[in-house]
Coordinates of C-alpha atoms in Angstrom, one line a residue:
X1 CA -26.9 10.3 -5.0
X2 CA -28.8 11.8 -7.7
X3 CA -26.1 14.3 -8.1
X4 CA -23.8 12.9 -9.3
X5 CA -22.2 14.0 -12.8
X6 CA -21.3 11.4 -16.3
X7 CA -18.6 13.6 -17.7
X8 CA -19.4 15.7 -21.5
X9 CA -17.3 15.0 -24.4
X10 CA -19.2 17.4 -26.6
X11 CA -16.5 19.6 -26.4
X12 CA -13.9 16.6 -28.2
X13 CA -16.2 15.5 -30.9
X14 CA -20.2 15.6 -30.8
X15 CA -21.0 12.2 -31.4
X16 CA -19.4 8.9 -32.7
X17 CA -21.3 8.7 -35.8
X18 CA -20.5 13.3 -36.6
X19 CA -19.1 14.2 -39.6
X20 CA -16.2 16.2 -37.7
X21 CA -16.0 12.5 -35.4
X22 CA -15.5 11.2 -38.9
X23 CA -12.9 13.9 -40.2
X24 CA -10.7 13.0 -37.4
X25 CA -10.6 9.8 -38.6
X26 CA -9.9 10.3 -42.7
X27 CA -6.9 12.4 -40.8
X28 CA -5.0 10.0 -38.9
X29 CA -5.7 7.0 -41.8
X30 CA -4.3 9.7 -44.1
X31 CA -1.2 11.0 -41.8
X32 CA -0.7 7.1 -41.0
X33 CA -0.5 6.6 -45.1
X34 CA 1.6 9.7 -45.3
X35 CA 4.3 8.3 -42.2
X36 CA 3.9 5.4 -43.8
X37 CA 5.3 6.7 -47.4
X38 CA 7.5 9.0 -45.9
X39 CA 9.1 5.4 -44.3
X40 CA 9.5 4.1 -48.0
X41 CA 11.4 7.3 -49.1
X42 CA 13.3 8.3 -46.7
X43 CA 14.3 6.7 -43.8
X44 CA 14.8 3.0 -44.8
X45 CA 17.2 5.1 -47.1
X46 CA 19.8 6.3 -44.9
X47 CA 21.7 4.1 -41.9
X48 CA 24.5 4.8 -40.0
X49 CA 26.4 6.0 -43.4
X50 CA 24.6 8.3 -44.1
X51 CA 25.9 12.0 -42.7
X52 CA 24.4 13.4 -39.5
X53 CA 23.1 16.6 -40.4
X54 CA 20.8 14.4 -42.5
X55 CA 20.4 11.8 -40.1
X56 CA 19.1 14.3 -37.0
X57 CA 17.1 15.9 -40.1
X58 CA 14.9 12.5 -40.2
X59 CA 14.5 12.2 -36.7
X60 CA 12.9 15.7 -36.2
X61 CA 10.7 14.6 -39.3
X62 CA 10.3 11.5 -37.7
X63 CA 8.9 12.5 -34.5
X64 CA 7.1 15.9 -36.0
X65 CA 4.6 13.7 -37.8
X66 CA 4.9 10.6 -34.7
X67 CA 3.7 13.2 -32.3
X68 CA 0.9 15.2 -35.1
X69 CA -0.5 11.8 -35.2
X70 CA -0.1 10.3 -31.2
X71 CA -2.4 13.2 -30.5
X72 CA -5.2 12.9 -32.2
X73 CA -5.0 9.0 -32.0
X74 CA -5.1 9.5 -28.2
X75 CA -7.5 11.7 -28.5
X76 CA -9.9 9.4 -30.8
X77 CA -9.5 6.2 -28.6
X78 CA -10.1 8.3 -25.3
X79 CA -13.7 9.3 -27.1
X80 CA -14.3 6.2 -28.1
X81 CA -13.3 4.9 -24.7
X82 CA -15.1 7.1 -22.8
X83 CA -18.5 4.9 -24.0
X84 CA -16.8 1.7 -23.9
X85 CA -16.2 2.3 -20.9
X86 CA -19.4 3.6 -19.6
X87 CA -21.5 1.5 -20.9
X88 CA -19.8 -2.1 -22.2
X89 CA -23.7 -2.5 -24.2
X90 CA -22.5 0.2 -25.8
X91 CA -22.5 -1.8 -29.7
X92 CA -21.6 1.6 -31.8
X93 CA -18.6 2.4 -29.4
X94 CA -17.7 -1.2 -29.4
X95 CA -17.1 -1.5 -33.1
X96 CA -16.0 2.2 -33.8
X97 CA -13.1 1.1 -31.2
X98 CA -13.0 -2.0 -32.3
X99 CA -12.5 -0.4 -35.8
X100 CA -9.9 2.6 -34.4
X101 CA -8.1 -0.7 -32.8
X102 CA -7.0 -2.2 -36.8
X103 CA -5.9 1.0 -38.2
X104 CA -3.9 1.9 -35.4
X105 CA -1.9 -1.3 -35.1
X106 CA -0.4 0.2 -38.2
X107 CA 1.3 3.6 -35.9
X108 CA 2.7 0.4 -34.1
X109 CA 4.1 -1.4 -36.3
X110 CA 5.7 1.7 -38.1
X111 CA 6.8 3.0 -34.4
X112 CA 8.3 -0.8 -34.3
X113 CA 10.4 0.3 -37.2
X114 CA 11.6 3.6 -36.5
X115 CA 12.3 2.0 -32.7
X116 CA 14.7 -0.3 -35.2
X117 CA 16.3 2.3 -37.4
X118 CA 16.9 4.4 -34.2
X119 CA 19.1 1.5 -32.7
X120 CA 20.9 0.7 -36.3
X121 CA 22.6 4.3 -35.4
X122 CA 23.5 3.4 -32.2
X123 CA 26.9 5.0 -33.1
X124 CA 26.4 7.9 -35.8
X125 CA 23.1 8.9 -32.7
X126 CA 24.7 11.3 -30.7
X127 CA 25.9 13.0 -33.4
X128 CA 22.3 13.0 -35.7
X129 CA 21.0 14.3 -32.3
X130 CA 23.5 17.6 -31.9
X131 CA 22.6 18.5 -35.8
X132 CA 18.4 19.0 -35.1
X133 CA 17.0 21.3 -32.0
X134 CA 14.0 18.9 -32.0
X135 CA 16.1 16.0 -32.0
X136 CA 17.5 17.2 -29.2
X137 CA 14.7 18.4 -27.1
X138 CA 13.8 14.5 -27.3
X139 CA 17.5 13.2 -26.9
X140 CA 16.6 10.7 -23.6
X141 CA 13.2 9.1 -25.8
X142 CA 15.9 8.4 -28.8
X143 CA 18.5 7.6 -26.5
X144 CA 16.1 4.7 -24.5
X145 CA 14.8 4.0 -28.7
X146 CA 18.1 2.5 -29.2
X147 CA 18.7 1.4 -25.8
X148 CA 15.0 -0.6 -26.3
X149 CA 16.0 -1.8 -30.1
X150 CA 18.1 -5.0 -28.7
X151 CA 15.0 -6.5 -27.8
X152 CA 13.0 -6.9 -31.1
X153 CA 12.2 -9.3 -33.5
X154 CA 12.3 -8.8 -37.1
X155 CA 10.5 -6.5 -38.7
X156 CA 8.3 -9.3 -40.2
X157 CA 7.3 -10.4 -36.7
X158 CA 6.8 -7.3 -35.3
X159 CA 4.1 -6.6 -38.3
X160 CA 2.8 -10.0 -36.9
X161 CA 2.1 -10.2 -33.6
X162 CA 1.0 -6.5 -33.8
X163 CA -1.6 -7.8 -36.2
X164 CA -2.5 -10.7 -34.0
X165 CA -3.3 -8.7 -31.4
X166 CA -6.7 -8.2 -32.6
X167 CA -7.6 -11.2 -32.6
X168 CA -5.4 -12.1 -29.5
X169 CA -4.1 -10.3 -26.2
X170 CA -6.1 -7.2 -27.2
X171 CA -9.1 -9.9 -27.9
X172 CA -8.9 -11.6 -24.3
X173 CA -8.5 -8.5 -22.2
X174 CA -12.5 -6.9 -23.9
X175 CA -13.3 -10.0 -23.5
X176 CA -12.7 -9.5 -18.9
X177 CA -13.7 -6.3 -19.5
X178 CA -16.9 -7.3 -21.3
X179 CA -17.5 -10.0 -19.0
X180 CA -16.7 -8.2 -15.8
X181 CA -19.0 -4.7 -16.0
X182 CA -21.9 -6.8 -17.4
X183 CA -21.9 -8.9 -14.7
X184 CA -25.1 -8.4 -12.1
X185 CA -26.3 -10.0 -8.6
X186 CA -29.7 -9.5 -7.5
X187 CA -28.5 -8.7 -2.9
X188 CA -31.1 -8.1 -0.9
X189 CA -30.2 -4.4 0.8
X190 CA -32.0 -2.0 2.7
X191 CA -35.1 -4.7 2.6
X192 CA -35.4 -4.6 -0.9
X193 CA -33.8 -6.9 -3.4
X194 CA -31.7 -4.9 -5.3
X195 CA -29.6 -6.0 -9.2
X196 CA -26.6 -4.2 -8.3
X197 CA -23.8 -4.4 -11.1
X198 CA -20.0 -5.4 -9.5
X199 CA -18.4 -2.2 -8.5
X200 CA -21.4 -1.8 -6.4
X201 CA -20.8 -5.2 -4.6
X202 CA -17.5 -4.9 -4.6
X203 CA -17.8 -1.4 -2.5
X204 CA -20.4 -3.3 -0.4
X205 CA -17.4 -4.4 1.6
X206 CA -16.9 -0.9 3.1
X207 CA -20.3 -0.9 4.4
X208 CA -20.9 -0.4 8.4
X209 CA -23.3 -3.9 8.7
X210 CA -21.0 -6.6 9.1
X211 CA -24.4 -9.3 8.1
X212 CA -23.9 -6.7 4.4
X213 CA -20.6 -7.3 3.8
X214 CA -20.5 -11.6 5.0
X215 CA -23.3 -11.7 2.7
X216 CA -22.0 -9.2 -0.5
X217 CA -18.1 -11.0 -0.6
X218 CA -20.7 -14.3 -0.6
X219 CA -22.7 -13.3 -3.3
X220 CA -19.5 -11.9 -5.1
X221 CA -17.5 -15.5 -5.0
X222 CA -20.7 -17.1 -6.6
X223 CA -21.1 -14.3 -9.4
X224 CA -16.6 -14.8 -9.9
X225 CA -17.7 -18.6 -10.0
X226 CA -20.2 -18.7 -12.6
X227 CA -18.2 -16.9 -15.6
X228 CA -14.4 -18.8 -13.4
X229 CA -13.4 -20.8 -16.4
X230 CA -14.1 -17.5 -19.2
X231 CA -11.8 -15.2 -17.3
X232 CA -9.5 -18.2 -16.5
X233 CA -9.1 -18.8 -20.3
X234 CA -8.2 -14.8 -20.9
X235 CA -5.5 -15.0 -18.3
X236 CA -4.1 -17.6 -19.9
X237 CA -5.0 -15.7 -23.6
X238 CA -3.2 -13.2 -22.5
X239 CA 0.1 -14.6 -19.8
X240 CA 1.3 -17.2 -22.7
X241 CA 0.9 -14.3 -25.2
X242 CA 3.4 -12.6 -23.3
X243 CA 5.9 -15.1 -22.4
X244 CA 6.0 -16.1 -25.5
X245 CA 6.7 -12.6 -27.4
X246 CA 9.7 -12.1 -24.1
X247 CA 11.2 -15.1 -25.2
X248 CA 11.7 -14.1 -28.8
X249 CA 12.4 -11.0 -27.7
X250 CA 15.2 -12.3 -26.1
X251 CA 13.7 -10.8 -22.6
X252 CA 15.1 -12.6 -19.4
X253 CA 11.9 -12.9 -17.7
X254 CA 8.8 -11.3 -17.9
X255 CA 10.2 -9.0 -15.4
X256 CA 12.4 -7.0 -17.2
X257 CA 10.5 -5.9 -20.1
X258 CA 8.5 -4.1 -16.8
X259 CA 10.9 -3.2 -15.0
X260 CA 12.6 -0.9 -18.8
X261 CA 9.1 0.1 -18.6
X262 CA 9.3 1.3 -15.2
X263 CA 12.5 3.1 -15.8
X264 CA 14.2 1.6 -12.7
X265 CA 16.4 -1.1 -12.7
X266 CA 16.3 -4.4 -10.5
X267 CA 18.4 -3.3 -8.0
X268 CA 16.1 -0.5 -7.3
X269 CA 13.1 -2.8 -7.4
X270 CA 15.0 -6.0 -4.9
X271 CA 15.7 -2.6 -2.5
X272 CA 11.9 -1.8 -2.5
X273 CA 10.5 -4.9 -2.5
X274 CA 12.6 -5.8 0.7
X275 CA 11.4 -3.2 2.9
X276 CA 8.3 -3.5 2.0
X277 CA 8.6 -7.1 3.3
X278 CA 10.3 -6.1 6.3
X279 CA 7.0 -4.1 6.5
X280 CA 4.6 -6.8 6.8
X281 CA 4.4 -7.5 10.6
X282 CA 3.9 -3.9 11.3
X283 CA 1.0 -3.9 8.7
X284 CA -0.5 -7.5 10.1
X285 CA -0.4 -6.2 13.5
X286 CA -2.9 -3.3 11.9
X287 CA -4.7 -5.8 10.5
X288 CA -5.2 -7.3 14.9
X289 CA -6.2 -3.9 15.8
X290 CA -8.7 -3.9 14.1
X291 CA -9.7 -7.5 14.4
X292 CA -10.0 -6.3 18.2
X293 CA -11.8 -3.5 17.5
X294 CA -13.9 -5.6 15.9
X295 CA -14.7 -8.0 18.7
X296 CA -12.8 -11.0 17.0
X297 CA -9.2 -12.6 17.2
X298 CA -8.8 -13.1 12.8
X299 CA -10.1 -10.6 9.9
X300 CA -11.8 -12.0 7.7
X301 CA -11.3 -10.8 4.4
X302 CA -15.1 -8.9 3.9
X303 CA -14.1 -6.9 7.3
X304 CA -10.3 -5.6 5.8
X305 CA -12.4 -2.7 4.7
X306 CA -14.8 -2.7 7.6
X307 CA -15.0 0.8 8.8
X308 CA -14.4 2.2 12.5
X309 CA -14.8 4.7 14.3
X310 CA -17.4 7.3 13.7
X311 CA -19.0 6.4 10.7
X312 CA -21.8 8.3 9.9
X313 CA -20.2 10.2 7.9
X314 CA -21.3 10.8 4.7
X315 CA -20.3 12.9 1.5
X316 CA -22.6 14.0 -1.4
X317 CA -20.9 14.9 -4.6
X318 CA -21.3 18.9 -3.6
X319 CA -19.8 18.2 -0.1
X320 CA -16.2 16.0 -1.7
X321 CA -16.5 18.3 -4.3
X322 CA -16.1 21.7 -1.4
X323 CA -13.1 19.7 0.7
X324 CA -11.1 18.6 -2.7
X325 CA -11.3 22.6 -3.7
X326 CA -10.7 23.3 0.3
X327 CA -7.7 21.6 0.5
X328 CA -5.8 21.3 -3.1
X329 CA -5.6 25.1 -2.7
X330 CA -3.2 25.3 0.6
X331 CA -1.4 23.0 -1.3
X332 CA -1.3 25.3 -4.7
X333 CA -4.6 27.8 -5.7
X334 CA -2.8 26.4 -9.6
X335 CA -3.6 22.7 -8.8
X336 CA -7.1 23.7 -6.6
X337 CA -8.6 25.9 -10.2
X338 CA -7.4 22.7 -12.3
X339 CA -9.5 20.6 -10.2
X340 CA -12.4 22.8 -9.8
X341 CA -12.5 23.2 -14.1
X342 CA -12.9 19.1 -14.1
X343 CA -16.1 20.1 -12.1
X344 CA -18.0 22.4 -13.3
X345 CA -16.7 21.3 -17.2
X346 CA -18.4 17.5 -16.3
X347 CA -14.7 15.8 -17.0
X348 CA -15.8 13.3 -14.8
X349 CA -18.1 10.0 -14.8
X350 CA -18.8 8.7 -11.3
X351 CA -22.2 7.7 -10.9
X352 CA -22.0 3.8 -10.4
X353 CA -24.3 2.0 -12.9
X354 CA -24.9 -1.7 -15.0
X355 CA -22.3 -2.0 -17.4
X356 CA -19.5 0.4 -16.2
X357 CA -16.7 -0.8 -15.4
X358 CA -15.1 -0.9 -11.9
X359 CA -12.3 0.4 -10.3
X360 CA -11.2 3.9 -11.3
X361 CA -9.2 5.8 -14.2
X362 CA -7.5 8.8 -15.5
X363 CA -7.5 9.4 -19.2
X364 CA -6.1 12.6 -20.6
X365 CA -7.4 14.4 -24.4
X366 CA -4.6 15.6 -25.7
X367 CA -5.6 17.6 -28.8
X368 CA -8.1 19.4 -26.2
X369 CA -6.3 19.7 -24.0
X370 CA -7.7 18.3 -21.3
X371 CA -8.1 15.1 -19.5
X372 CA -11.3 13.1 -18.4
X373 CA -11.6 10.7 -14.8
X374 CA -13.6 7.7 -14.6
X375 CA -15.4 6.8 -10.6
X376 CA -17.5 5.0 -8.7
X377 CA -19.0 7.7 -6.6
X378 CA -20.8 6.0 -3.3
X379 CA -20.1 9.1 -1.0
X380 CA -17.5 7.1 1.8
X381 CA -14.6 9.1 2.6
X382 CA -12.8 6.2 0.4
X383 CA -14.6 7.5 -2.7
X384 CA -13.5 10.8 -1.5
X385 CA -10.0 10.0 -1.5
X386 CA -9.9 7.9 -4.9
X387 CA -11.6 11.5 -7.2
X388 CA -8.8 13.2 -5.5
X389 CA -6.4 10.4 -6.7
X390 CA -7.9 10.5 -9.8
X391 CA -7.7 14.3 -10.1
X392 CA -4.1 14.4 -9.6
X393 CA -3.4 12.1 -12.4
X394 CA -5.1 15.4 -14.7
X395 CA -2.5 17.4 -12.3
X396 CA -0.1 15.7 -14.3
X397 CA -1.5 15.8 -17.8
X398 CA -2.3 19.7 -17.3
X399 CA 1.0 20.4 -16.0
X400 CA 2.6 18.6 -18.7
X401 CA 0.3 20.6 -21.6
X402 CA 1.3 24.1 -19.7
X403 CA 4.7 22.7 -20.2
X404 CA 4.3 22.6 -24.0
X405 CA 5.3 18.7 -23.4
X406 CA 5.1 17.1 -26.6
X407 CA 3.3 12.9 -26.4
X408 CA 6.7 12.2 -27.3
X409 CA 7.6 13.7 -24.7
X410 CA 4.7 13.2 -22.5
X411 CA 5.2 8.7 -22.6
X412 CA 5.6 8.9 -18.3
X413 CA 6.2 5.3 -17.1
X414 CA 3.6 3.7 -14.7
X415 CA 6.5 4.1 -11.3
X416 CA 5.7 8.1 -11.7
X417 CA 2.7 8.4 -12.9
X418 CA 1.7 7.2 -9.6
X419 CA 3.7 10.2 -7.7
X420 CA 0.4 12.9 -8.6
X421 CA -2.6 10.9 -7.6
X422 CA -1.3 9.9 -4.7
X423 CA 0.1 13.5 -3.5
X424 CA -3.4 14.9 -4.2
X425 CA -5.0 11.6 -2.0
X426 CA -2.3 12.4 0.4
X427 CA -3.2 16.0 0.7
X428 CA -7.6 15.1 1.2
X429 CA -6.3 12.6 3.2
X430 CA -3.9 14.4 5.8
X431 CA -6.8 17.8 6.0
X432 CA -9.6 15.6 6.5
X433 CA -7.1 14.0 10.1
X434 CA -6.2 17.4 10.7
X435 CA -9.6 18.6 11.0
X436 CA -11.2 16.2 13.6
X437 CA -10.6 16.4 18.0
X438 CA -13.0 13.3 18.3
X439 CA -11.2 10.1 18.7
X440 CA -14.5 8.4 17.1
X441 CA -13.9 10.5 14.0
X442 CA -9.8 10.6 14.1
X443 CA -9.8 6.4 14.5
X444 CA -12.6 5.9 11.4
X445 CA -9.8 8.5 9.5
X446 CA -6.6 6.7 10.3
X447 CA -8.6 3.2 9.0
X448 CA -9.5 4.7 5.7
X449 CA -6.2 6.4 5.4
X450 CA -4.3 2.4 6.9
X451 CA -6.4 0.5 4.5
X452 CA -5.3 2.3 1.4
X453 CA -1.3 2.1 2.3
X454 CA -2.5 -1.7 3.6
X455 CA -3.3 -2.1 -0.3
X456 CA -0.8 -0.5 -2.1
X457 CA 1.8 -2.7 0.1
X458 CA 0.4 -5.6 1.6
X459 CA -2.1 -6.3 -1.3
X460 CA 0.5 -4.4 -3.7
X461 CA 3.1 -7.3 -2.9
X462 CA 0.7 -10.3 -3.0
X463 CA -0.7 -9.1 -6.9
X464 CA 3.1 -8.8 -7.7
X465 CA 4.1 -12.7 -5.9
X466 CA 1.0 -13.9 -7.9
X467 CA 1.6 -12.2 -11.1
X468 CA 5.1 -13.4 -10.9
X469 CA 4.0 -17.1 -10.4
X470 CA 1.3 -17.2 -12.9
X471 CA 4.0 -15.6 -15.6
X472 CA 6.2 -18.9 -14.0
X473 CA 4.1 -22.0 -14.2
X474 CA 1.7 -20.6 -18.3
X475 CA 5.8 -21.1 -19.7
X476 CA 4.2 -25.2 -19.4
X477 CA 1.2 -25.2 -19.0
X478 CA -2.1 -23.4 -19.6
X479 CA -4.0 -22.7 -15.4
X480 CA -7.1 -23.7 -14.3
X481 CA -9.2 -21.6 -12.5
X482 CA -8.2 -23.5 -9.1
X483 CA -4.5 -22.8 -10.2
X484 CA -5.6 -19.4 -10.4
X485 CA -7.4 -19.3 -6.6
X486 CA -4.7 -21.2 -5.6
X487 CA -2.0 -19.0 -6.9
X488 CA -3.8 -15.8 -5.5
X489 CA -5.2 -17.2 -1.5
X490 CA -1.1 -18.8 -1.5
X491 CA 0.2 -14.6 -2.6
X492 CA -2.5 -13.2 0.2
X493 CA -1.4 -15.9 2.9
X494 CA 2.4 -14.6 2.6
X495 CA 1.9 -11.3 2.6
X496 CA -1.6 -11.1 5.0
X497 CA -0.3 -13.0 7.3
X498 CA -3.2 -14.9 9.5
X499 CA -6.8 -13.9 8.7
X500 CA -9.8 -16.0 8.9
X501 CA -9.9 -15.9 5.3
X502 CA -9.0 -14.9 1.9
X503 CA -10.2 -13.4 -1.8
X504 CA -8.9 -16.3 -3.8
X505 CA -10.8 -14.9 -6.5
X506 CA -9.3 -11.0 -6.8
X507 CA -7.5 -12.6 -10.3
X508 CA -10.6 -12.0 -11.9
X509 CA -11.5 -8.0 -11.4
X510 CA -8.4 -6.6 -11.6
X511 CA -7.8 -5.6 -15.3
X512 CA -3.9 -4.7 -15.3
X513 CA -3.5 -9.0 -15.3
X514 CA -5.3 -8.9 -18.4
X515 CA -2.7 -6.0 -20.2
X516 CA -0.8 -7.8 -22.5
X517 CA 1.5 -4.9 -22.7
X518 CA 1.1 -3.5 -19.3
X519 CA 2.7 -6.8 -17.2
X520 CA 3.9 -6.1 -13.4
X521 CA 0.7 -3.2 -13.7
X522 CA 1.4 -3.5 -9.4
X523 CA 4.6 -2.5 -8.0
X524 CA 4.4 0.9 -10.0
X525 CA 1.7 1.4 -7.2
X526 CA 3.9 0.9 -4.1
X527 CA 6.2 2.9 -5.4
X528 CA 4.2 6.4 -6.2
X529 CA 3.1 5.9 -2.8
X530 CA 6.3 5.5 -1.3
X531 CA 7.9 7.9 -3.6
X532 CA 5.3 10.3 -3.8
X533 CA 5.6 9.9 0.7
X534 CA 8.7 11.1 0.7
X535 CA 8.4 13.9 -1.6
X536 CA 5.2 15.4 0.9
X537 CA 7.6 14.8 3.9
X538 CA 9.7 17.5 1.6
X539 CA 6.5 19.8 0.7
X540 CA 6.3 19.5 4.7
X541 CA 9.7 20.8 5.3
X542 CA 10.2 22.9 2.2
X543 CA 6.5 24.3 2.2
X544 CA 5.7 26.7 -0.6
X545 CA 9.1 26.3 -2.3
X546 CA 8.5 23.2 -3.5
X547 CA 5.7 23.9 -5.4
X548 CA 7.1 24.4 -8.1
X549 CA 9.5 22.3 -8.3
X550 CA 7.1 20.1 -8.4
X551 CA 5.3 21.2 -11.2
X552 CA 8.5 20.3 -13.2
X553 CA 8.8 17.2 -11.7
X554 CA 5.9 16.2 -13.4
X555 CA 6.2 17.8 -16.5
X556 CA 9.2 16.1 -16.7
X557 CA 8.3 12.2 -16.3
X558 CA 8.5 11.4 -19.6
X559 CA 12.6 12.7 -20.1
X560 CA 14.6 11.3 -17.5
X561 CA 14.5 7.9 -15.6
X562 CA 12.8 7.8 -12.1
X563 CA 16.6 7.5 -9.6
X564 CA 17.6 11.0 -12.3
X565 CA 13.7 12.5 -11.2
X566 CA 13.8 11.5 -8.1
X567 CA 18.0 13.0 -7.7
X568 CA 16.3 16.4 -8.2
X569 CA 15.1 15.6 -4.4
X570 CA 18.0 14.5 -2.8
X571 CA 16.1 11.4 -3.1
X572 CA 18.1 7.8 -3.9
X573 CA 15.6 5.2 -4.4
X574 CA 18.1 2.7 -4.9
X575 CA 18.8 3.0 -1.4
X576 CA 16.7 0.8 0.8
X577 CA 17.0 3.7 3.4
X578 CA 14.6 5.2 1.1
X579 CA 12.3 3.1 1.4
X580 CA 12.1 2.6 5.1
X581 CA 11.4 6.2 6.0
X582 CA 8.7 6.5 3.8
X583 CA 7.6 2.7 5.4
X584 CA 8.2 4.6 9.0
X585 CA 5.8 7.7 7.7
X586 CA 3.2 5.0 7.9
X587 CA 4.3 3.0 11.0
X588 CA 3.5 6.7 13.0
X589 CA -0.1 6.1 12.4
X590 CA -0.3 2.5 13.1
X591 CA 1.0 3.0 16.4
X592 CA -1.5 5.9 16.9
X593 CA -4.2 3.3 16.0
X594 CA -3.1 1.3 18.0
X595 CA -3.4 3.4 21.0
X596 CA -6.6 4.7 19.7

């Protein structure tokens, strides 16, 4: 796998010590100072009694300043992040990130102040918006600010919380990332003892040899056991902070802010979760069928990802690239052109190596209207699917960039952020399925697809249950590593059903649990899968005519609620039927799997 690329960001800045990078830092600092002065001189002197035209002008000027600041700030952040996530021992990058985070805390404070000010304008906000063109095109965002302003603490308290986050929740999150990315394990593979980073060890869960999978599972848990106290402290620090702030801000519970951030309501979440819960027997049929294929009565955790059928297909990087481009082009030539640009210009870091974060993600680089993708490619079909998924995120960014959307208009909720990624994943996996005639190949492909579906429905629900209980119990006391393992295993039993073994240490390496600003970063994945599944069914009906509306949807995900955007396609996300219909599409794959 020597041809796997590392990403290139040299067109953004030459290096972390270059004059161009230093000039960008200086520009951000200057813009922050100017915005602070603008707030002091203008904004704080205006209120609901100020003439609407004057308020509209202030709204427009504030939005323009914030958009420019966020575009540059997010570009700098992504640039530094590209070093931090691929080499956790890069001390220069770590230092630059720490310095930049302290700078950007001031932006967070300004954002809070602006939101609070907009909230106080509620009685006259509509008339103020109507008086200014910039405010008009950001009307949804401004009204959302006003609605969410009622959950703010005082300005002094919010400023203190932002400053303390650097040595509090953000520090705990950083520690979790550093510990998990630097952890390595000596493991015997193919007759040789190798030093494997944790992402590579975890990827062995899909190894064709059962003994390798079992030993990798045991080695993984032994490794997590060696750092369990540290990671439990990280979890307690993050969740304790969130609980305290939610209480101070008047939130009903930890879920409240996550629902608002997702731009859905509780009836929508409950309708989806109820449909998911009722689907567990369906997925448990899949688990039992897989156990039978493996000659077992029950599945062990290390066999959940075991390949089945004809599994000798390995993709080189070039083969993965060609297959993705070919099938993206069938959906949309523009999608294929975007992906080709990402491959050709080295927007992707796909190599597995020590010090690199596990998993995969896509980040926008708005100043150059590009994206960068991190993955850990091992040649498996699962990793081809993951690559297509992350390219979907990049295409989502591309649609917003091409439509000229501002940073504020691109503020997409997590629920809709998964739409394009899962659509692209579906395109590629459906193409794989359609080209096979050998039943053993079909079985292997269905296995990959159903494994992914079960992770997003069954495992995601277990993570939702886990996080919900952790928040509730953290209000009373800190949780020990044993507590966290017990909660995780119980949640898995409720969703997976009767397995031979479970994975109590799942909480250690999932970074989402350690993001104070992104609680419950789990149910949005299920939303994305089922929403995209429903959209794909509409695409199959409408064909090429669907693509234009779909691209417009992607460009608009920061400018409306999930319900309003879904309504464009005749989808009622508050209806349990929509979620059940999407799950029925998955059930057809399970039925075919059982036949094979």
